[in-house]
Short mmCIF file of C-alpha atoms and ligand atoms in Angstrom, two decimals:
data_model
loop_
_atom_site.label_atom_id
_atom_site.label_comp_id
_atom_site.label_asym_id
_atom_site.label_seq_id
_atom_site.Cartn_x
_atom_site.Cartn_y
_atom_site.Cartn_z
CA MET A 1 17.75 5.52 36.78
CA PRO A 2 16.76 8.36 34.45
CA MET A 3 18.63 8.29 31.16
CA LYS A 4 20.99 11.23 30.71
CA VAL A 5 21.58 12.89 27.36
CA LYS A 6 25.21 13.90 26.85
CA SER A 7 25.01 16.71 24.32
CA VAL A 8 21.98 18.13 22.61
CA ASN A 9 22.32 18.29 18.88
CA SER A 10 18.71 18.68 17.96
CA ILE A 11 16.48 21.25 16.36
CA ALA A 12 12.73 21.64 16.08
CA VAL A 13 11.20 23.21 12.98
CA LEU A 14 7.78 24.62 13.80
CA GLY A 15 5.11 26.65 12.05
CA ALA A 16 4.65 30.11 13.56
CA GLN A 17 1.41 31.10 11.83
CA TRP A 18 -1.59 29.13 10.51
CA GLY A 19 0.36 26.36 8.81
CA ASP A 20 1.91 26.11 5.34
CA GLU A 21 4.82 28.34 6.31
CA GLY A 22 7.22 26.23 4.27
CA LYS A 23 8.24 23.84 7.05
CA GLY A 24 8.66 21.02 4.51
CA LYS A 25 11.23 22.94 2.51
CA ILE A 26 13.17 23.94 5.60
CA VAL A 27 13.12 20.44 7.10
CA ASP A 28 14.36 19.07 3.79
CA TYR A 29 17.15 21.65 3.73
CA LEU A 30 18.20 20.67 7.26
CA THR A 31 17.75 16.91 6.84
CA ARG A 32 20.78 16.67 4.60
CA ARG A 33 22.77 16.31 7.78
CA ALA A 34 20.24 14.83 10.23
CA ASP A 35 20.33 11.30 11.62
CA VAL A 36 16.71 11.24 12.82
CA VAL A 37 13.59 13.18 11.79
CA ALA A 38 10.53 12.82 14.01
CA ARG A 39 6.95 13.95 13.75
CA PHE A 40 5.06 14.28 17.01
CA GLN A 41 1.52 15.54 16.33
CA GLY A 42 -1.16 15.91 13.69
CA GLY A 43 -1.81 13.52 10.86
CA ASN A 44 -2.42 13.73 7.17
CA ASN A 45 -4.01 17.15 7.52
CA ALA A 46 -0.39 18.22 7.03
CA GLY A 47 0.81 18.87 3.51
CA HIS A 48 4.55 19.51 3.33
CA THR A 49 5.87 20.25 -0.15
CA VAL A 50 9.46 19.58 -1.07
CA VAL A 51 10.92 20.55 -4.42
CA VAL A 52 14.04 18.66 -5.48
CA GLY A 53 15.10 19.77 -8.95
CA ALA A 54 12.35 18.78 -11.37
CA GLU A 55 10.60 16.63 -8.77
CA THR A 56 7.97 17.73 -6.27
CA PHE A 57 7.07 15.61 -3.25
CA LYS A 58 3.99 16.23 -1.13
CA MET A 59 4.23 14.59 2.27
CA HIS A 60 1.17 14.15 4.46
CA HIS A 61 2.04 11.48 6.96
CA LEU A 62 5.70 10.83 6.46
CA PRO A 63 8.41 13.08 7.82
CA VAL A 64 10.19 14.92 5.04
CA GLY A 65 13.40 13.19 6.18
CA ILE A 66 12.25 10.04 4.39
CA LEU A 67 13.52 11.57 1.14
CA HIS A 68 17.08 11.23 2.41
CA SER A 69 18.18 7.62 2.56
CA GLY A 70 19.53 6.36 5.85
CA VAL A 71 17.69 8.94 7.96
CA LEU A 72 15.64 7.30 10.71
CA CYS A 73 12.08 8.64 10.44
CA LEU A 74 9.71 8.45 13.37
CA LEU A 75 5.95 8.85 13.61
CA GLY A 76 5.39 9.58 17.28
CA ASN A 77 2.63 8.57 19.67
CA GLY A 78 1.09 12.05 19.49
CA MET A 79 0.07 11.53 15.88
CA VAL A 80 -3.14 10.22 14.37
CA ILE A 81 -2.52 7.93 11.42
CA ASP A 82 -4.76 6.97 8.53
CA PRO A 83 -3.42 3.60 7.37
CA GLU A 84 -5.00 3.96 3.91
CA VAL A 85 -3.20 7.24 3.34
CA LEU A 86 0.07 6.13 4.88
CA VAL A 87 0.27 2.94 2.84
CA ASN A 88 -0.48 4.90 -0.35
CA GLU A 89 2.12 7.49 0.51
CA LEU A 90 4.71 4.77 1.12
CA ALA A 91 3.82 3.03 -2.14
CA GLY A 92 4.01 6.32 -4.07
CA LEU A 93 7.47 7.03 -2.72
CA GLU A 94 8.70 3.47 -3.28
CA GLU A 95 7.56 3.76 -6.92
CA ARG A 96 9.69 6.85 -7.21
CA GLY A 97 12.72 5.00 -5.88
CA VAL A 98 12.65 6.32 -2.31
CA ASP A 99 13.86 3.87 0.33
CA THR A 100 11.25 3.79 3.10
CA SER A 101 12.82 1.10 5.26
CA CYS A 102 13.97 3.62 7.89
CA LEU A 103 10.43 4.42 9.02
CA ARG A 104 9.31 3.56 12.56
CA ILE A 105 5.78 4.08 13.86
CA SER A 106 4.77 4.34 17.51
CA PRO A 107 2.32 1.61 18.55
CA ARG A 108 0.76 4.30 20.75
CA ALA A 109 -0.23 6.54 17.83
CA HIS A 110 -3.97 6.59 17.19
CA VAL A 111 -5.68 5.30 14.06
CA ILE A 112 -7.96 7.24 11.72
CA LEU A 113 -10.66 4.98 10.29
CA PRO A 114 -13.30 5.60 7.59
CA PHE A 115 -15.96 6.63 10.11
CA HIS A 116 -13.67 9.35 11.48
CA ARG A 117 -13.43 10.86 8.03
CA ALA A 118 -17.18 10.48 7.51
CA VAL A 119 -18.00 12.22 10.82
CA ASP A 120 -15.53 15.03 10.04
CA ILE A 121 -17.03 15.68 6.62
CA SER A 122 -20.68 15.18 7.68
CA GLU A 123 -20.33 17.42 10.70
CA GLU A 124 -18.78 20.22 8.66
CA ALA A 125 -21.48 19.86 6.00
CA SER A 126 -24.26 19.95 8.58
CA LYS A 127 -23.12 23.20 10.18
CA THR A 128 -24.99 26.32 9.24
CA GLY A 129 -22.61 28.78 10.90
CA MET A 130 -19.12 28.39 12.40
CA LYS A 131 -17.80 25.92 9.86
CA ILE A 132 -14.16 25.31 10.70
CA GLY A 133 -13.14 24.42 7.17
CA THR A 134 -11.30 21.27 8.24
CA THR A 135 -9.26 19.23 5.81
CA GLY A 136 -11.91 16.49 6.07
CA ARG A 137 -9.29 13.90 6.95
CA GLY A 138 -10.94 12.72 10.17
CA ILE A 139 -8.36 14.39 12.40
CA GLY A 140 -10.80 15.90 14.93
CA PRO A 141 -12.92 12.76 15.40
CA ALA A 142 -9.81 10.55 15.78
CA TYR A 143 -8.32 12.82 18.46
CA ALA A 144 -11.76 13.08 20.10
CA ASP A 145 -11.99 9.28 20.36
CA LYS A 146 -8.48 9.24 21.84
CA ALA A 147 -9.51 11.78 24.49
CA TYR A 148 -12.76 9.89 25.03
CA ARG A 149 -10.65 6.76 25.69
CA ARG A 150 -12.38 4.76 23.00
CA GLY A 151 -9.82 5.12 20.21
CA LEU A 152 -7.70 2.48 18.51
CA ARG A 153 -3.92 2.52 18.73
CA MET A 154 -1.56 1.35 16.01
CA GLY A 155 -0.28 -1.51 18.17
CA ASP A 156 -3.78 -2.97 18.44
CA TYR A 157 -4.65 -2.13 14.82
CA VAL A 158 -1.88 -4.32 13.38
CA ASN A 159 -2.98 -7.25 15.56
CA HIS A 160 -5.93 -8.53 13.55
CA GLU A 161 -7.71 -10.25 16.44
CA ARG A 162 -7.45 -7.23 18.67
CA PHE A 163 -8.59 -4.96 15.83
CA CYS A 164 -11.64 -7.21 15.20
CA SER A 165 -12.75 -7.17 18.80
CA TRP A 166 -12.19 -3.42 19.09
CA LEU A 167 -14.26 -2.84 15.96
CA GLU A 168 -17.02 -5.13 17.18
CA GLU A 169 -17.35 -2.90 20.24
CA ALA A 170 -16.77 0.49 18.59
CA LEU A 171 -18.59 0.30 15.27
CA PRO A 172 -22.22 0.18 16.54
CA LEU A 173 -21.76 3.50 18.34
CA GLN A 174 -19.94 5.08 15.38
CA ASN A 175 -22.72 3.91 13.06
CA ARG A 176 -25.43 5.21 15.37
CA ILE A 177 -23.80 8.62 15.38
CA LEU A 178 -23.41 8.60 11.61
CA ARG A 179 -26.92 7.34 10.88
CA GLU A 180 -28.98 9.08 13.54
CA VAL A 181 -27.17 12.41 13.68
CA PHE A 182 -25.94 12.84 10.12
CA GLY A 183 -28.14 10.56 7.98
CA HIS A 184 -25.01 8.81 6.71
CA PRO A 185 -25.42 5.12 5.72
CA GLY A 186 -22.62 4.03 8.08
CA PHE A 187 -20.10 1.22 7.58
CA GLU A 188 -20.15 -2.59 7.55
CA LYS A 189 -17.73 -4.38 9.83
CA GLU A 190 -16.64 -6.82 7.15
CA GLU A 191 -16.01 -4.05 4.65
CA ILE A 192 -13.64 -2.28 7.08
CA LEU A 193 -11.86 -5.48 8.07
CA GLN A 194 -11.35 -6.51 4.45
CA LEU A 195 -9.85 -3.16 3.55
CA HIS A 196 -7.70 -2.87 6.65
CA ARG A 197 -6.32 -6.36 7.20
CA PRO A 198 -3.72 -6.06 4.39
CA LEU A 199 -2.92 -2.50 5.43
CA GLY A 200 -2.24 -3.64 8.98
CA GLU A 201 0.00 -6.42 7.66
CA LYS A 202 1.91 -3.93 5.53
CA LEU A 203 2.43 -1.52 8.44
CA ALA A 204 3.17 -4.05 11.22
CA PRO A 205 6.91 -4.34 10.48
CA TYR A 206 7.33 -0.58 10.91
CA LEU A 207 6.07 -0.53 14.51
CA ALA A 208 8.66 0.11 17.20
CA ASP A 209 9.01 1.82 20.57
CA THR A 210 9.79 5.23 19.08
CA SER A 211 10.21 6.87 22.50
CA LEU A 212 12.94 4.42 23.45
CA LEU A 213 14.57 4.60 20.02
CA LEU A 214 14.66 8.37 20.12
CA MET A 215 16.22 8.39 23.59
CA GLU A 216 18.93 6.01 22.41
CA HIS A 217 19.75 8.29 19.48
CA LEU A 218 19.67 11.40 21.67
CA GLN A 219 22.06 9.73 24.11
CA LYS A 220 24.51 9.11 21.30
CA GLY A 221 24.50 12.84 20.58
CA GLU A 222 23.10 12.30 17.10
CA ARG A 223 21.52 15.04 15.00
CA ILE A 224 17.77 14.99 15.59
CA LEU A 225 15.18 17.07 13.81
CA PHE A 226 11.64 17.52 15.12
CA GLU A 227 9.25 18.24 12.26
CA GLY A 228 6.18 20.21 13.29
CA ALA A 229 2.93 20.24 11.39
CA GLN A 230 0.33 23.03 11.21
CA GLY A 231 1.25 26.22 13.09
CA ALA A 232 1.01 27.93 16.48
CA LEU A 233 -2.27 29.71 15.72
CA LEU A 234 -3.85 26.34 14.87
CA ASP A 235 -2.84 24.90 18.28
CA ILE A 236 -5.90 23.53 20.07
CA ASP A 237 -5.10 25.45 23.28
CA HIS A 238 -3.16 28.47 22.08
CA GLY A 239 -4.63 29.08 18.64
CA THR A 240 -7.77 30.83 17.47
CA TYR A 241 -10.10 28.27 19.08
CA PRO A 242 -12.36 26.77 17.78
CA PHE A 243 -10.82 27.56 14.38
CA VAL A 244 -7.86 25.32 15.11
CA THR A 245 -6.76 21.76 14.56
CA SER A 246 -7.20 19.07 17.21
CA SER A 247 -3.62 18.73 18.42
CA ASN A 248 -1.09 20.88 20.23
CA THR A 249 1.21 22.18 17.54
CA ILE A 250 3.71 24.14 19.64
CA SER A 251 7.09 23.06 21.00
CA GLY A 252 5.64 21.66 24.24
CA SER A 253 3.93 19.00 22.19
CA ILE A 254 7.28 17.50 21.13
CA PHE A 255 7.75 15.93 24.56
CA THR A 256 4.34 14.39 25.01
CA GLY A 257 4.06 13.50 21.32
CA LEU A 258 7.29 11.52 21.34
CA GLY A 259 7.65 10.43 24.95
CA ILE A 260 10.86 12.29 25.80
CA SER A 261 11.78 14.64 28.62
CA PRO A 262 11.89 18.43 28.15
CA LEU A 263 15.31 18.34 29.87
CA ASN A 264 18.23 18.40 27.45
CA THR A 265 16.43 17.01 24.43
CA VAL A 266 15.51 19.94 22.19
CA GLY A 267 18.49 22.18 21.53
CA GLU A 268 17.21 24.81 19.14
CA ILE A 269 13.73 25.83 18.02
CA LEU A 270 13.40 27.35 14.57
CA GLY A 271 10.15 29.21 13.98
CA VAL A 272 9.14 29.12 10.35
CA THR A 273 7.23 32.16 9.19
CA LYS A 274 6.29 33.41 5.79
CA ALA A 275 7.34 36.98 5.04
CA TYR A 276 3.55 37.53 4.90
CA THR A 277 0.62 35.43 6.17
CA THR A 278 -1.81 32.87 4.79
CA ARG A 279 -4.63 30.85 6.27
CA VAL A 280 -6.67 27.94 4.88
CA GLY A 281 -10.07 27.42 6.42
CA GLU A 282 -12.15 29.76 8.50
CA GLY A 283 -11.31 31.90 11.52
CA PRO A 284 -10.14 35.38 12.48
CA TYR A 285 -7.29 36.82 10.44
CA PRO A 286 -6.78 40.57 11.02
CA THR A 287 -4.13 41.15 8.35
CA GLU A 288 -6.04 39.32 5.60
CA GLU A 289 -5.84 41.40 2.41
CA LYS A 290 -9.19 41.11 0.70
CA SER A 291 -8.39 43.46 -2.20
CA THR A 292 -6.71 42.45 -5.45
CA LEU A 293 -3.39 42.86 -3.62
CA GLY A 294 -4.30 39.71 -1.70
CA ASP A 295 -4.94 37.95 -5.02
CA ARG A 296 -1.53 39.10 -6.17
CA ILE A 297 0.11 37.53 -3.11
CA ARG A 298 -1.84 34.31 -3.80
CA GLU A 299 -0.73 34.16 -7.43
CA ARG A 300 2.88 35.14 -6.78
CA GLY A 301 3.14 32.72 -3.85
CA ARG A 302 1.06 29.99 -5.52
CA GLU A 303 -1.00 29.85 -2.38
CA TYR A 304 -3.21 26.82 -2.95
CA GLY A 305 -3.44 24.09 -0.30
CA THR A 306 -1.10 21.10 -0.56
CA THR A 307 -3.69 18.82 1.05
CA THR A 308 -7.02 20.08 -0.25
CA GLY A 309 -6.10 22.39 -3.16
CA ARG A 310 -8.17 25.18 -1.58
CA PRO A 311 -7.06 28.75 -2.33
CA ARG A 312 -5.33 30.10 0.76
CA ARG A 313 -6.45 33.39 2.28
CA CYS A 314 -3.54 35.81 1.98
CA GLY A 315 -2.42 38.92 3.84
CA TRP A 316 0.41 40.92 5.34
CA PHE A 317 2.95 39.99 7.99
CA ASP A 318 1.39 39.98 11.44
CA ALA A 319 3.97 40.68 14.15
CA VAL A 320 1.36 40.20 16.89
CA VAL A 321 0.98 36.59 15.80
CA ALA A 322 4.73 36.13 15.27
CA ARG A 323 5.67 37.58 18.68
CA TYR A 324 3.07 35.46 20.46
CA SER A 325 4.16 32.40 18.59
CA ALA A 326 7.81 33.06 19.44
CA ARG A 327 6.89 33.36 23.11
CA ILE A 328 4.82 30.21 23.47
CA ASN A 329 7.27 28.16 21.40
CA GLY A 330 10.53 29.65 22.66
CA PHE A 331 11.93 30.22 19.18
CA THR A 332 15.70 30.63 19.09
CA GLY A 333 15.58 32.02 15.56
CA TRP A 334 13.36 32.63 12.55
CA GLY A 335 13.35 30.86 9.26
CA VAL A 336 11.69 33.42 6.99
CA THR A 337 10.25 31.85 3.87
CA LYS A 338 8.85 33.22 0.61
CA LEU A 339 10.61 36.57 0.82
CA ASP A 340 10.75 36.42 -2.99
CA VAL A 341 6.93 36.63 -3.08
CA MET A 342 7.05 40.11 -1.51
CA GLY A 343 8.77 41.58 -4.58
CA GLY A 344 6.83 43.93 -6.86
CA PHE A 345 4.72 45.68 -4.21
CA LYS A 346 5.13 49.44 -3.88
CA THR A 347 4.82 49.31 -0.11
CA LEU A 348 4.60 46.46 2.34
CA PRO A 349 2.29 46.87 5.34
CA VAL A 350 3.40 45.10 8.52
CA ALA A 351 1.15 44.89 11.59
CA GLY A 352 2.98 45.61 14.84
CA ALA A 353 -0.19 45.74 16.97
CA TYR A 354 -3.97 45.36 16.79
CA ARG A 355 -6.58 47.97 17.58
CA LEU A 356 -9.46 46.69 19.70
CA ASP A 357 -12.18 48.99 21.04
CA GLY A 358 -10.00 52.02 20.41
CA ARG A 359 -7.00 50.61 22.28
CA GLU A 360 -3.79 49.21 20.86
CA ILE A 361 -2.92 45.69 21.98
CA SER A 362 0.29 43.80 21.33
CA ASP A 363 -0.88 40.25 22.11
CA PRO A 364 -3.67 38.27 20.47
CA PRO A 365 -6.92 38.47 22.44
CA VAL A 366 -8.15 35.26 24.07
CA ALA A 367 -11.84 35.60 23.19
CA LEU A 368 -12.78 34.77 19.65
CA GLU A 369 -15.40 37.56 19.69
CA ASP A 370 -12.59 40.04 20.36
CA TYR A 371 -10.28 38.54 17.76
CA TRP A 372 -12.87 39.03 15.02
CA ARG A 373 -12.99 42.73 15.89
CA CYS A 374 -9.23 43.37 15.91
CA GLU A 375 -7.89 45.68 13.27
CA PRO A 376 -4.24 45.69 12.30
CA VAL A 377 -2.12 48.73 13.12
CA TYR A 378 0.15 48.89 10.11
CA GLN A 379 3.44 50.50 9.42
CA GLU A 380 4.29 50.73 5.73
CA LEU A 381 7.71 49.61 4.58
CA PRO A 382 9.12 50.33 1.14
CA GLY A 383 8.86 47.49 -1.36
CA TRP A 384 11.34 46.36 -4.02
CA ASP A 385 11.00 45.33 -7.66
CA GLU A 386 14.02 43.08 -8.07
CA ASP A 387 13.58 39.34 -8.47
CA ILE A 388 15.49 38.01 -5.46
CA SER A 389 15.01 34.31 -6.14
CA ALA A 390 18.61 33.96 -7.35
CA ALA A 391 20.10 35.55 -4.21
CA ARG A 392 22.33 33.18 -2.26
CA ARG A 393 23.91 35.66 0.12
CA MET A 394 22.43 38.43 2.23
CA GLU A 395 24.47 41.07 0.34
CA GLN A 396 22.57 40.14 -2.82
CA LEU A 397 19.25 41.29 -1.34
CA PRO A 398 18.12 44.89 -2.06
CA PRO A 399 18.27 47.39 0.84
CA GLU A 400 14.46 47.41 1.09
CA ALA A 401 14.46 43.64 1.72
CA HIS A 402 17.05 44.16 4.44
CA SER A 403 14.86 46.82 6.09
CA TYR A 404 11.88 44.50 5.85
CA LEU A 405 13.75 41.66 7.58
CA GLN A 406 15.10 44.10 10.16
CA ALA A 407 11.52 45.19 10.94
CA MET A 408 10.51 41.53 11.39
CA GLU A 409 13.33 41.10 13.90
CA ASP A 410 12.66 44.37 15.71
CA LEU A 411 8.94 43.72 16.04
CA THR A 412 9.36 40.16 17.31
CA GLY A 413 12.62 40.31 19.28
CA VAL A 414 13.83 37.13 17.57
CA LYS A 415 16.80 37.01 15.18
CA ILE A 416 16.47 35.68 11.67
CA ALA A 417 18.69 32.65 11.10
CA LEU A 418 17.62 31.69 7.63
CA VAL A 419 15.91 33.32 4.65
CA SER A 420 14.24 31.36 1.88
CA VAL A 421 13.82 32.94 -1.56
CA GLY A 422 12.29 30.04 -3.49
CA PRO A 423 11.03 26.47 -3.09
CA GLU A 424 14.32 24.78 -4.06
CA ARG A 425 16.89 23.56 -1.54
CA GLU A 426 19.54 25.95 -2.88
CA GLN A 427 17.26 28.96 -2.59
CA THR A 428 18.16 29.28 1.07
CA ILE A 429 20.38 31.86 2.75
CA LEU A 430 21.90 31.36 6.20
CA VAL A 431 22.26 34.72 7.93
CA PRO A 432 25.89 35.26 8.95
CA GLY A 433 26.28 36.11 12.60
CA ALA A 434 22.97 34.67 13.78
CA SER A 435 23.74 32.06 16.44
CA LEU A 436 21.09 29.66 15.18
CA ALA A 437 22.57 29.96 11.68
CA THR A 438 25.92 28.91 13.13
CA PHE A 439 24.23 25.93 14.80
CA ILE A 440 22.59 25.00 11.49
CA ASN A 441 25.91 25.34 9.71
CA ASN A 442 27.50 22.90 12.14
CA PHE A 443 24.47 20.61 12.31
P1 LIG B 501 4.38 23.49 4.97
O1 LIG B 501 3.05 22.85 5.18
O2 LIG B 501 4.74 24.42 6.07
O3 LIG B 501 5.46 22.51 4.67
O4 LIG B 501 4.21 24.39 3.67
P2 LIG B 501 3.51 23.95 2.28
O5 LIG B 501 4.41 22.98 1.60
O6 LIG B 501 2.12 23.56 2.51
O7 LIG B 501 3.45 25.33 1.53
C1 LIG B 501 4.60 26.08 1.23
C2 LIG B 501 4.73 26.21 -0.30
O8 LIG B 501 5.66 27.23 -0.61
C3 LIG B 501 5.25 24.97 -0.99
O9 LIG B 501 4.65 24.86 -2.24
C4 LIG B 501 6.75 25.22 -1.12
O10 LIG B 501 7.32 24.54 -2.21
C5 LIG B 501 6.76 26.70 -1.34
N1 LIG B 501 7.92 27.41 -0.81
C6 LIG B 501 8.64 27.15 0.31
N2 LIG B 501 9.58 28.10 0.52
C7 LIG B 501 9.43 28.99 -0.49
C8 LIG B 501 10.08 30.22 -0.82
O11 LIG B 501 10.97 30.71 -0.12
N3 LIG B 501 9.64 30.87 -1.94
C9 LIG B 501 8.64 30.39 -2.72
N4 LIG B 501 8.29 31.10 -3.79
N5 LIG B 501 8.02 29.24 -2.44
C10 LIG B 501 8.40 28.56 -1.34
P1 LIG B 502 0.64 21.99 7.39
O1 LIG B 502 1.38 20.98 8.23
C1 LIG B 502 -2.68 24.76 6.98
C2 LIG B 502 -6.37 23.80 9.14
C3 LIG B 502 -7.57 23.48 8.29
C4 LIG B 502 -8.68 23.98 9.20
C5 LIG B 502 -8.17 23.62 10.60
C6 LIG B 502 -8.73 22.32 11.15
O2 LIG B 502 0.68 21.70 5.94
O3 LIG B 502 1.06 23.36 7.74
P2 LIG B 502 -8.24 19.76 10.61
O4 LIG B 502 -8.41 18.98 9.36
O5 LIG B 502 -6.86 19.75 11.16
O6 LIG B 502 -9.26 19.40 11.66
O7 LIG B 502 -8.59 21.28 10.20
O8 LIG B 502 -6.76 23.52 10.48
N1 LIG B 502 -5.16 22.98 8.86
C7 LIG B 502 -4.10 23.44 8.18
N2 LIG B 502 -3.89 24.61 7.56
N3 LIG B 502 -1.70 23.83 7.01
C8 LIG B 502 -1.89 22.66 7.66
O9 LIG B 502 -0.89 21.76 7.82
C9 LIG B 502 -3.15 22.40 8.25
N4 LIG B 502 -3.67 21.36 8.93
C10 LIG B 502 -4.91 21.74 9.30
O10 LIG B 502 -7.55 24.15 7.07
O11 LIG B 502 -8.76 25.38 9.13
MG1 LIG B 503 1.23 22.63 4.23
#
């Protein structure tokens, strides 16, 4: 008998660009009223920053919901988990007084081990062209081993005997790759076991059937939040391949990454987009602003990576990307972040289309070779000088900011539900009249 969900009171918060859209802030804002927050893909390549008064939290593995006590936090089967990082992150939060007892980890999630990180870093270093600029966290190699059907799952990792026998089998091949291909010294079995046995013991109590748990909570009509990592253009199938991450980052991934049905489980899908664009790592980026204006965006927006500290590439709002992202994700509304950063520019270019080989196109090209050659077709919108970071209602925004937001809606066909004007929880405006804003209000 298939389990039926009575009413859907859930919302997904997903990145619409190349990551770092401010998902962490928005999830934190929404979690105040959530019962469950679940991550379904990616690993500690994610860096979600949450500012709570004088305190800043940077989450890599844990859902942002963990900051709110009593919220059940799930790490789904679609994730890859680095036990060293996760245990450190838990310890760091516990030291700061955060209760982490509500965490549950899927035994089906895959494990990132030291050789995954070593392969990731060595492979990037060995490339002469086409470096991806990965976070070096071992994400690609861990997902590759999963697809190769030679990975290790959390359920087997926390069982020391099973971990030992898996490692016995897997390590010689990993070492051969490291030594023969990359000239890396490789790893000793005992060294890995010694490091990981206590980590496995620490994590074992957190393991649970997250798919079943989630279904039970959905059936009760509880408020569920799905926390995405990365962004649509980093999706392994739909992004700017090969300059992408190794997981599916779009809404479809929620179902496979958590083991739930697409029927009646995800109620609303909030696309998080900056009022401009940024990208960390390599890859095509038509609206990148390489002049000092781009530096100004970086400084005003403090655009330095949460995970690696790398300066982010910065540029103007790209409606081609946003429209595409809205389509493949099915966004029911936008959460526009960092509108405050757009203050102080005389005009604000917005790309409604690309020009490729003399033709205007309104969707991203599939071939990477074409994407590199796309040029943005800009329309210039008037800027504003006011500092809008204290605005708490739409009426408090200058008319130019209203026109800018209107253009974002018109060019993408998706309504804006929420506008963020600063990193703090309170610096968030719900747009009156937007149906998703009403949902959020009642969430
Ligand atoms: P995520 O990976 O999508 O969660 O985004 P990151 O946390 O990596 O990067 C977003 C950064 O912008 C963080 O430092 C946030 O604190 C900050 N931020 C979020 N929303 C706003 C906003 O509306 N205005 C400003 N100025 N900063 C924001
Ligand atoms: P959040 O969740 C921005 C980028 C890397 C690189 C590419 C592949 O904070 O938005 P990987 O280590 O995943 O194999 O790197 O993807 N990348 C991100 N960029 N935000 C992220 O996460 C990212 N996670 C990965 O910079 O270009
Ligand atoms: Mg980030």
